[in-house]
Amino acid sequence: MNLSVDFAGVTMKNPVTTASGTFGSGAEYSGFVDLSRLGAVTTKGVASVPWPGNPTPRICETASGMLNAIGLQNPGIDLFLERDIPFLKQYDTKIIVNVCGKTEEEYIEVTERLAKAEVDLLEINISCPNVKAGGIAFGQDPKLVERITSRIKRKAKQPVIMKLSPNVTDSAEMAKAAEAGGADGISLINTLTGMKIDIYRRGFALANKTGGLSGPAIKPVAVRMVYQAAHAVKIPILGMGGIRTAEDALEFIMAGAAMVAVGTANFNHPSAAFDVVQGIEAFMRKQGVKDIRELIGCVD
Amino acid sequence: MAEKKKCSAVITEQRRLTPDIFSMWLQFPEEYNVAGMAAPGQFLSLYCRDGSRLLPRPISICEIDREGRWIRVVYRQAGEGTKEFSRLRPGETIDVVGPLGNGFQKHSGKNLLIGGGIGIPPMLALANELSGETEVVLGYRDGALFLKEDFEKSGAAVYVATEDGSAGTKGNVIDAIQKNHLSAEYIYACGPIPMLRGVKEYALEKGILAQVSMEEKMACGIGACLGCVCQSVSKDSHSNVNNKRVCKDGPVFDVEEIIL
């Protein structure tokens, strides 16, 4: 039985990774999950310098989901290279580094700093709804998506995945723009912008007022967008958005995702990502599927 | 390599202490005795059975019986998740990750424990384990003095403040400290932010070493998501940006370390 997949030229032992921002750089979860059992670990977004993020409260729960407005707090590329990459290199897993920035130059600076690092893929976050400058500002205009993709591609030494937003009229158009810019893959969906009101305090549940909605509540939207993107582009798709179980992950795979990421479910169950790997294996055994690649995009 | 896990604890007792405060004793399995690893000031992540409620509820540890593999949690029914917990009956199980965070540094000497509202329960675990002279000041809204007798059983001298004046000193915990002329070498506190501000001001003025336990909305509970940060004087070890993680670097901090 084969679970390994090729994603933008990188061979993963299985199609499961973690969604950026939900898993740190793996250290906190390594007591709960053997990271070597995951196809890849996707790190929390890293910028050229440390970012303090947004005021608290940054988190609130919603029905079958949650809103977050962390604001991409991160240690900056220096400490990340010195601490997080060597930590992850102890494990037999691929490393996907999520890159964030407020300007095109910042994205490029981080990309260049990663050129010599032992990382397998870059995931470029142009879709964070929680930072004012950068982030989603780049991900809502196809011309900007294409331009930033091609600028990053010129400097990148690793394959580049563009992480796309669902907060657009036509996500397939953004996928095409990323492909036109030379992206090696795309990932979607990032969180959906949402809001929660605390009726007793007559205020916002989050200090940032709005936050990104994630969790099982967004899964049908994510599956639909992955399906549409898969029909719009030829580059591989890393699908995510509300995956909690192997059954959820298989929906994304059948819709056309070559890889999947487990995100918010990690908060509900610290070994969720590994449980998804095991569940996919069990499904394949039971269904007599010899190669996971038979399932990718099998629903047309 | 994975040695930590979510485990299932058996509820052995569930009691209502006030209209909205509940006490629950949890017993842990022999092969994963969370009580044996726990220390005062740490907390547990308790998970809902209802699958639409994804995030664990961080609940402080109120009492520990390491040999019996028991932990007591005393919690406020604040929303649907804690309402679900309050309906669990003895013999039923609950999923738990823990113990989490760092507990109080224990000193022998003259200790003053200060708890306000739902910050009272974690102080009981500490009172049970401190040696030396221990005084406890408990701040309540009204005359529903939950856990007061438990503190008395621990051997501590107990003082009470109530907002409505129905018991003890009318006012807040600092009012009770002043009215009763209490003094201490070490302060340990947990409660709402305004109370912690008062404790900080009092401790700095008197030159007393104080530790405070913080609360913040959490998602992962283990230091990965950066949801529950608080502003700190020194750089945090994660991002180097003066944002300590309540769940991982805390919840207990030296008071001078935290900007309140």
mmCIF file of N, CA and C in Angstrom, chain A residues 14-66:
data_model
loop_
_atom_site.group_PDB
_atom_site.id
_atom_site.type_symbol
_atom_site.label_atom_id
_atom_site.label_comp_id
_atom_site.label_asym_id
_atom_site.label_seq_id
_atom_site.Cartn_x
_atom_site.Cartn_y
_atom_site.Cartn_z
ATOM 1 N N ASN A 14 3.576 10.594 3.391
ATOM 2 C CA ASN A 14 2.118 10.527 3.344
ATOM 3 C C ASN A 14 1.619 11.938 3.057
ATOM 4 N N PRO A 15 0.332 12.086 2.732
ATOM 5 C CA PRO A 15 -0.132 13.392 2.259
ATOM 6 C C PRO A 15 -0.559 14.349 3.366
ATOM 7 N N VAL A 16 -0.152 14.092 4.606
ATOM 8 C CA VAL A 16 -0.696 14.886 5.717
ATOM 9 C C VAL A 16 0.365 15.810 6.316
ATOM 10 N N THR A 17 0.010 17.097 6.404
ATOM 11 C CA THR A 17 0.849 18.058 7.127
ATOM 12 C C THR A 17 -0.031 18.817 8.118
ATOM 13 N N THR A 18 0.561 19.815 8.751
ATOM 14 C CA THR A 18 -0.152 20.626 9.733
ATOM 15 C C THR A 18 -0.426 21.987 9.106
ATOM 16 N N ALA A 19 -1.522 22.624 9.501
ATOM 17 C CA ALA A 19 -1.831 23.943 8.938
ATOM 18 C C ALA A 19 -1.050 25.008 9.703
ATOM 19 N N SER A 20 -0.495 25.934 8.951
ATOM 20 C CA SER A 20 0.355 26.967 9.549
ATOM 21 C C SER A 20 -0.375 27.716 10.661
ATOM 22 N N GLY A 21 0.334 27.923 11.766
ATOM 23 C CA GLY A 21 -0.228 28.698 12.869
ATOM 24 C C GLY A 21 -0.902 27.857 13.926
ATOM 25 N N THR A 22 -1.175 26.604 13.610
ATOM 26 C CA THR A 22 -1.860 25.757 14.590
ATOM 27 C C THR A 22 -0.902 24.796 15.280
ATOM 28 N N PHE A 23 0.360 24.809 14.879
ATOM 29 C CA PHE A 23 1.263 23.747 15.311
ATOM 30 C C PHE A 23 2.627 24.292 15.704
ATOM 31 N N GLY A 24 2.741 25.630 15.817
ATOM 32 C CA GLY A 24 4.039 26.243 16.092
ATOM 33 C C GLY A 24 5.056 25.771 15.068
ATOM 34 N N SER A 25 6.253 25.420 15.576
ATOM 35 C CA SER A 25 7.228 24.723 14.714
ATOM 36 C C SER A 25 7.329 23.270 15.150
ATOM 37 N N GLY A 26 6.297 22.779 15.770
ATOM 38 C CA GLY A 26 6.241 21.369 16.131
ATOM 39 C C GLY A 26 6.700 21.041 17.543
ATOM 40 N N ALA A 27 7.494 21.927 18.155
ATOM 41 C CA ALA A 27 8.110 21.582 19.447
ATOM 42 C C ALA A 27 7.061 21.268 20.519
ATOM 43 N N GLU A 28 6.036 22.123 20.598
ATOM 44 C CA GLU A 28 5.047 21.948 21.670
ATOM 45 C C GLU A 28 4.224 20.671 21.465
ATOM 46 N N TYR A 29 4.068 20.263 20.211
ATOM 47 C CA TYR A 29 3.267 19.070 19.930
ATOM 48 C C TYR A 29 4.099 17.791 19.921
ATOM 49 N N SER A 30 5.424 17.932 19.945
ATOM 50 C CA SER A 30 6.262 16.742 19.749
ATOM 51 C C SER A 30 6.117 15.741 20.887
ATOM 52 N N GLY A 31 5.627 16.184 22.056
ATOM 53 C CA GLY A 31 5.339 15.237 23.133
ATOM 54 C C GLY A 31 4.093 14.406 22.857
ATOM 55 N N PHE A 32 3.231 14.915 22.001
ATOM 56 C CA PHE A 32 1.944 14.257 21.740
ATOM 57 C C PHE A 32 1.939 13.458 20.435
ATOM 58 N N VAL A 33 2.770 13.889 19.477
ATOM 59 C CA VAL A 33 2.787 13.259 18.141
ATOM 60 C C VAL A 33 4.237 13.004 17.752
ATOM 61 N N ASP A 34 4.521 11.830 17.236
ATOM 62 C CA ASP A 34 5.845 11.589 16.652
ATOM 63 C C ASP A 34 5.864 12.303 15.295
ATOM 64 N N LEU A 35 6.598 13.403 15.241
ATOM 65 C CA LEU A 35 6.573 14.236 14.028
ATOM 66 C C LEU A 35 7.056 13.459 12.806
ATOM 67 N N SER A 36 7.847 12.423 13.027
ATOM 68 C CA SER A 36 8.348 11.621 11.906
ATOM 69 C C SER A 36 7.246 10.823 11.216
ATOM 70 N N ARG A 37 6.081 10.759 11.818
ATOM 71 C CA ARG A 37 4.970 10.039 11.197
ATOM 72 C C ARG A 37 4.149 10.929 10.270
ATOM 73 N N LEU A 38 4.468 12.238 10.238
ATOM 74 C CA LEU A 38 3.723 13.151 9.376
ATOM 75 C C LEU A 38 4.452 13.321 8.044
ATOM 76 N N GLY A 39 3.689 13.540 6.987
ATOM 77 C CA GLY A 39 4.304 13.794 5.684
ATOM 78 C C GLY A 39 5.190 15.024 5.728
ATOM 79 N N ALA A 40 4.704 16.053 6.384
ATOM 80 C CA ALA A 40 5.463 17.291 6.535
ATOM 81 C C ALA A 40 4.929 18.044 7.743
ATOM 82 N N VAL A 41 5.769 18.929 8.273
ATOM 83 C CA VAL A 41 5.308 19.896 9.272
ATOM 84 C C VAL A 41 5.346 21.262 8.596
ATOM 85 N N THR A 42 4.222 21.969 8.672
ATOM 86 C CA THR A 42 4.188 23.346 8.165
ATOM 87 C C THR A 42 4.278 24.274 9.367
ATOM 88 N N THR A 43 5.257 25.172 9.338
ATOM 89 C CA THR A 43 5.513 26.024 10.506
ATOM 90 C C THR A 43 4.550 27.205 10.544
ATOM 91 N N LYS A 44 4.508 27.840 11.707
ATOM 92 C CA LYS A 44 3.799 29.117 11.823
ATOM 93 C C LYS A 44 4.553 30.149 10.981
ATOM 94 N N GLY A 45 3.821 31.131 10.462
ATOM 95 C CA GLY A 45 4.415 32.127 9.574
ATOM 96 C C GLY A 45 5.598 32.837 10.202
ATOM 97 N N VAL A 46 6.628 33.053 9.386
ATOM 98 C CA VAL A 46 7.812 33.757 9.893
ATOM 99 C C VAL A 46 8.079 34.971 9.002
ATOM 100 N N ALA A 47 8.410 36.089 9.654
ATOM 101 C CA ALA A 47 8.675 37.350 8.956
ATOM 102 C C ALA A 47 10.158 37.696 9.064
ATOM 103 N N SER A 48 10.545 38.825 8.469
ATOM 104 C CA SER A 48 11.961 39.193 8.475
ATOM 105 C C SER A 48 12.437 39.601 9.864
ATOM 106 N N VAL A 49 11.540 40.152 10.666
ATOM 107 C CA VAL A 49 11.864 40.561 12.053
ATOM 108 C C VAL A 49 10.749 40.042 12.970
ATOM 109 N N PRO A 50 10.980 40.023 14.306
ATOM 110 C CA PRO A 50 9.911 39.570 15.207
ATOM 111 C C PRO A 50 8.673 40.473 15.117
ATOM 112 N N TRP A 51 7.503 39.867 15.158
ATOM 113 C CA TRP A 51 6.243 40.619 15.189
ATOM 114 C C TRP A 51 5.544 40.330 16.516
ATOM 115 N N PRO A 52 5.030 41.392 17.183
ATOM 116 C CA PRO A 52 4.356 41.157 18.477
ATOM 117 C C PRO A 52 2.930 40.644 18.355
ATOM 118 N N GLY A 53 2.311 40.783 17.192
ATOM 119 C CA GLY A 53 0.924 40.317 17.036
ATOM 120 C C GLY A 53 -0.072 41.303 17.603
ATOM 121 N N ASN A 54 -1.328 40.852 17.715
ATOM 122 C CA ASN A 54 -2.441 41.715 18.122
ATOM 123 C C ASN A 54 -2.652 41.677 19.631
ATOM 124 N N PRO A 55 -3.439 42.651 20.149
ATOM 125 C CA PRO A 55 -3.839 42.583 21.565
ATOM 126 C C PRO A 55 -4.744 41.376 21.831
ATOM 127 N N THR A 56 -4.877 41.014 23.106
ATOM 128 C CA THR A 56 -5.787 39.930 23.500
ATOM 129 C C THR A 56 -7.128 40.543 23.920
ATOM 130 N N PRO A 57 -8.222 39.792 23.931
ATOM 131 C CA PRO A 57 -8.328 38.393 23.514
ATOM 132 C C PRO A 57 -8.128 38.204 22.002
ATOM 133 N N ARG A 58 -7.380 37.138 21.711
ATOM 134 C CA ARG A 58 -7.070 36.792 20.328
ATOM 135 C C ARG A 58 -7.889 35.608 19.829
ATOM 136 N N ILE A 59 -8.617 34.976 20.724
ATOM 137 C CA ILE A 59 -9.253 33.684 20.454
ATOM 138 C C ILE A 59 -10.705 33.731 20.919
ATOM 139 N N CYS A 60 -11.629 33.187 20.140
ATOM 140 C CA CYS A 60 -12.926 32.845 20.719
ATOM 141 C C CYS A 60 -13.501 31.648 19.975
ATOM 142 N N GLU A 61 -14.287 30.876 20.715
ATOM 143 C CA GLU A 61 -14.879 29.682 20.121
ATOM 144 C C GLU A 61 -16.189 30.063 19.440
ATOM 145 N N THR A 62 -16.508 29.384 18.357
ATOM 146 C CA THR A 62 -17.791 29.556 17.683
ATOM 147 C C THR A 62 -18.324 28.151 17.405
ATOM 148 N N ALA A 63 -19.549 28.048 16.901
ATOM 149 C CA ALA A 63 -20.132 26.731 16.678
ATOM 150 C C ALA A 63 -19.280 25.936 15.675
ATOM 151 N N SER A 64 -18.779 24.798 16.100
ATOM 152 C CA SER A 64 -17.921 23.942 15.269
ATOM 153 C C SER A 64 -16.741 24.694 14.668
ATOM 154 N N GLY A 65 -16.253 25.671 15.380
ATOM 155 C CA GLY A 65 -15.111 26.419 14.868
ATOM 156 C C GLY A 65 -14.583 27.392 15.888
ATOM 157 N N MET A 66 -13.743 28.265 15.422
ATOM 158 C CA MET A 66 -13.189 29.299 16.293
ATOM 159 C C MET A 66 -12.760 30.483 15.434
#
